[in-house]
């Protein structure tokens, strides 16, 4: 997957074209090495060829004039994989005329902002923090405690691997 992303536009533009099907029925999935913004623009130009209204409608309907209310993210994981899907766009509405939004501004009464990008960025931040905390918690700590025994007043060492004990040790002054 990393190789595919580096030879396509994913690494430089954050997306790639998987395939295009034109109105005449012709389709193409030959976009694996479509990498630059110029190449992407040419592919979209070919896609919209003969339909000059398409580009303007895609811009306006896709981003600036749509309010994405109630859409959802579906998080799924099993023992080996995890994925997130954008779903539930049934309540995505075209905005009233002359109203533009950027999806990154906060909602206030009457502005129609949906804060979609605010939510996505906050989710990314929360999961990033959670990942860092989980990575830190999985680092095991070896604890050696020397305790006197009743037999001949000799000492015995107890070795324990535990992240929870690490927290207890860090919160105490000395363990003897």
Short mmCIF file of C-alpha atoms in Angstrom, two decimals:
data_model
loop_
_atom_site.label_atom_id
_atom_site.label_comp_id
_atom_site.label_asym_id
_atom_site.label_seq_id
_atom_site.Cartn_x
_atom_site.Cartn_y
_atom_site.Cartn_z
CA UNK A 1 0.00 0.00 0.00
CA UNK A 2 2.80 2.45 0.80
CA UNK A 3 4.39 1.85 -2.61
CA UNK A 4 1.06 2.47 -4.34
CA UNK A 5 0.61 5.72 -2.44
CA UNK A 6 4.08 6.97 -3.35
CA UNK A 7 3.65 6.40 -7.08
CA UNK A 8 0.17 7.95 -7.15
CA UNK A 9 -1.11 11.36 -6.10
CA UNK A 10 -1.99 10.12 -2.60
CA UNK A 11 1.41 11.04 -1.18
CA UNK A 12 1.43 14.56 -2.65
CA UNK A 13 -2.26 15.55 -2.90
CA UNK A 14 -3.97 13.38 -0.27
CA UNK A 15 -6.19 11.51 -2.76
CA UNK A 16 -5.93 9.46 -5.92
CA UNK A 17 -8.20 8.55 -8.80
CA UNK A 18 -9.19 4.89 -8.68
CA UNK A 19 -11.22 4.87 -11.85
CA UNK A 20 -13.35 6.92 -14.21
CA UNK A 21 -16.44 5.86 -16.12
CA UNK A 22 -17.58 8.28 -18.80
CA UNK A 23 -21.07 8.86 -20.12
CA UNK A 24 -20.30 6.91 -23.32
CA UNK A 25 -19.70 3.80 -21.18
CA UNK A 26 -15.91 3.80 -21.50
CA UNK A 27 -14.07 3.28 -18.26
CA UNK A 28 -10.48 3.39 -17.12
CA UNK A 29 -8.65 2.29 -14.02
CA UNK A 30 -5.24 3.22 -15.41
CA UNK A 31 -4.41 5.92 -12.87
CA UNK A 32 -1.84 4.12 -10.72
CA UNK A 33 0.97 6.50 -11.74
CA UNK A 34 -1.18 9.62 -12.03
CA UNK A 35 0.78 11.62 -9.51
CA UNK A 36 0.99 15.34 -10.18
CA UNK A 37 -1.67 18.00 -9.94
CA UNK A 38 -1.31 18.56 -13.69
CA UNK A 39 -1.92 14.88 -14.43
CA UNK A 40 -4.95 14.84 -12.14
CA UNK A 41 -6.31 17.97 -13.83
CA UNK A 42 -5.92 16.33 -17.26
CA UNK A 43 -7.80 13.23 -16.05
CA UNK A 44 -10.65 15.38 -14.72
CA UNK A 45 -10.63 17.43 -17.94
CA UNK A 46 -11.10 14.22 -19.93
CA UNK A 47 -13.83 13.12 -17.52
CA UNK A 48 -15.75 16.39 -17.99
CA UNK A 49 -15.11 16.67 -21.75
CA UNK A 50 -18.36 17.62 -23.47
CA UNK A 51 -20.03 18.50 -20.18
CA UNK A 52 -18.83 22.03 -19.32
CA UNK A 53 -21.41 22.38 -16.55
CA UNK A 54 -19.97 19.40 -14.67
CA UNK A 55 -16.89 21.07 -13.21
CA UNK A 56 -18.82 24.01 -11.75
CA UNK A 57 -21.52 21.73 -10.37
CA UNK A 58 -18.95 19.42 -8.79
CA UNK A 59 -17.26 22.35 -7.06
CA UNK A 60 -20.48 23.91 -5.87
CA UNK A 61 -22.33 20.76 -4.91
CA UNK A 62 -19.47 18.92 -3.42
CA UNK A 63 -18.01 21.40 -1.03
CA UNK A 64 -19.04 25.04 -0.85
CA UNK A 65 -22.80 24.67 -1.14
CA UNK A 66 -23.49 21.46 0.75
CA UNK A 67 -24.26 21.17 4.41
CA UNK A 68 -23.33 17.71 5.69
CA UNK A 69 -25.68 17.22 8.61
CA UNK A 70 -25.96 13.88 10.31
CA UNK A 71 -23.34 12.08 8.27
CA UNK A 72 -21.47 9.46 10.22
CA UNK A 73 -18.19 7.67 10.50
CA UNK A 74 -18.35 3.91 10.77
CA UNK A 75 -15.45 2.51 12.80
CA UNK A 76 -14.82 -1.23 12.39
CA UNK A 77 -11.98 -3.34 13.72
CA UNK A 78 -11.12 -6.97 14.35
CA UNK A 79 -8.03 -8.73 15.68
CA UNK A 80 -5.82 -7.57 12.78
CA UNK A 81 -7.47 -4.69 10.90
CA UNK A 82 -9.23 -1.41 11.54
CA UNK A 83 -11.05 0.91 9.12
CA UNK A 84 -13.23 3.99 9.09
CA UNK A 85 -15.89 4.74 6.48
CA UNK A 86 -17.81 7.96 5.81
CA UNK A 87 -21.49 7.00 5.69
CA UNK A 88 -25.04 8.37 6.02
CA UNK A 89 -25.13 11.31 3.67
CA UNK A 90 -28.93 11.21 3.40
CA UNK A 91 -29.24 14.54 5.24
CA UNK A 92 -26.62 16.30 3.12
CA UNK A 93 -28.44 19.35 1.86
CA UNK A 94 -27.82 21.97 -0.76
CA UNK A 95 -27.43 25.34 0.94
CA UNK A 96 -29.70 28.29 0.20
CA UNK A 97 -28.52 30.51 -2.67
CA UNK A 98 -25.66 32.94 -1.88
CA UNK A 99 -24.69 30.99 1.26
CA UNK A 100 -21.18 29.51 1.29
CA UNK A 101 -19.56 27.52 4.05
CA UNK A 102 -16.05 26.18 4.61
CA UNK A 103 -16.83 23.22 6.94
CA UNK A 104 -14.08 24.47 9.29
CA UNK A 105 -15.91 27.34 10.97
CA UNK A 106 -17.96 26.94 14.13
CA UNK A 107 -21.71 26.79 13.90
CA UNK A 108 -23.76 29.74 15.07
CA UNK A 109 -27.47 30.24 14.51
CA UNK A 110 -28.11 31.06 10.89
CA UNK A 111 -24.67 30.45 9.35
CA UNK A 112 -25.34 26.84 8.15
CA UNK A 113 -21.80 25.72 9.03
CA UNK A 114 -21.64 22.03 9.80
CA UNK A 115 -18.12 21.99 11.30
CA UNK A 116 -17.42 18.78 9.40
CA UNK A 117 -13.66 19.41 9.22
CA UNK A 118 -13.60 20.54 12.86
CA UNK A 119 -15.06 17.18 13.82
CA UNK A 120 -12.68 15.20 11.62
CA UNK A 121 -9.64 17.09 12.97
CA UNK A 122 -10.79 16.60 16.57
CA UNK A 123 -11.28 12.88 15.98
CA UNK A 124 -7.78 12.63 14.53
CA UNK A 125 -6.36 14.48 17.55
CA UNK A 126 -8.24 12.30 20.06
CA UNK A 127 -7.17 9.06 18.39
CA UNK A 128 -3.57 10.35 18.14
CA UNK A 129 -3.51 11.14 21.86
CA UNK A 130 -5.11 7.78 22.68
CA UNK A 131 -2.52 6.00 20.55
CA UNK A 132 0.34 7.78 22.33
CA UNK A 133 -1.12 6.91 25.74
CA UNK A 134 -1.64 3.28 24.77
CA UNK A 135 1.89 3.04 23.39
CA UNK A 136 3.26 4.43 26.64
CA UNK A 137 1.14 2.06 28.74
CA UNK A 138 2.37 -1.02 26.89
CA UNK A 139 5.97 -0.34 27.84
CA UNK A 140 6.46 -2.83 30.63
CA UNK A 141 8.49 -2.01 33.68
CA UNK A 142 10.61 -4.46 35.58
CA UNK A 143 10.33 -3.97 39.33
CA UNK A 144 12.83 -5.55 41.68
CA UNK A 145 11.77 -5.48 45.32
CA UNK A 146 14.04 -6.78 48.04
CA UNK A 147 12.10 -7.96 51.06
CA UNK A 148 13.32 -9.64 54.24
CA UNK A 149 12.15 -13.21 54.82
CA UNK A 150 11.49 -14.97 58.07
CA UNK A 151 14.04 -17.64 57.27
CA UNK A 152 17.54 -16.69 58.48
CA UNK A 153 16.82 -12.96 57.94
CA UNK A 154 17.93 -13.29 54.31
CA UNK A 155 16.58 -11.09 51.53
CA UNK A 156 14.56 -12.32 48.57
CA UNK A 157 14.15 -10.50 45.27
CA UNK A 158 10.78 -10.41 43.60
CA UNK A 159 10.74 -9.52 39.92
CA UNK A 160 7.50 -8.29 38.40
CA UNK A 161 6.67 -6.94 34.92
CA UNK A 162 3.68 -4.63 35.11
CA UNK A 163 2.72 -1.23 33.66
CA UNK A 164 0.40 -0.72 36.67
CA UNK A 165 3.30 -1.19 39.10
CA UNK A 166 5.24 1.39 37.13
CA UNK A 167 2.57 3.96 37.99
CA UNK A 168 2.67 2.96 41.66
CA UNK A 169 6.46 3.26 41.75
CA UNK A 170 6.44 6.64 40.06
CA UNK A 171 3.92 7.88 42.64
CA UNK A 172 5.85 6.57 45.65
CA UNK A 173 9.14 7.73 47.08
CA UNK A 174 10.97 4.49 47.64
CA UNK A 175 10.27 0.79 47.53
CA UNK A 176 12.21 -1.42 49.95
#
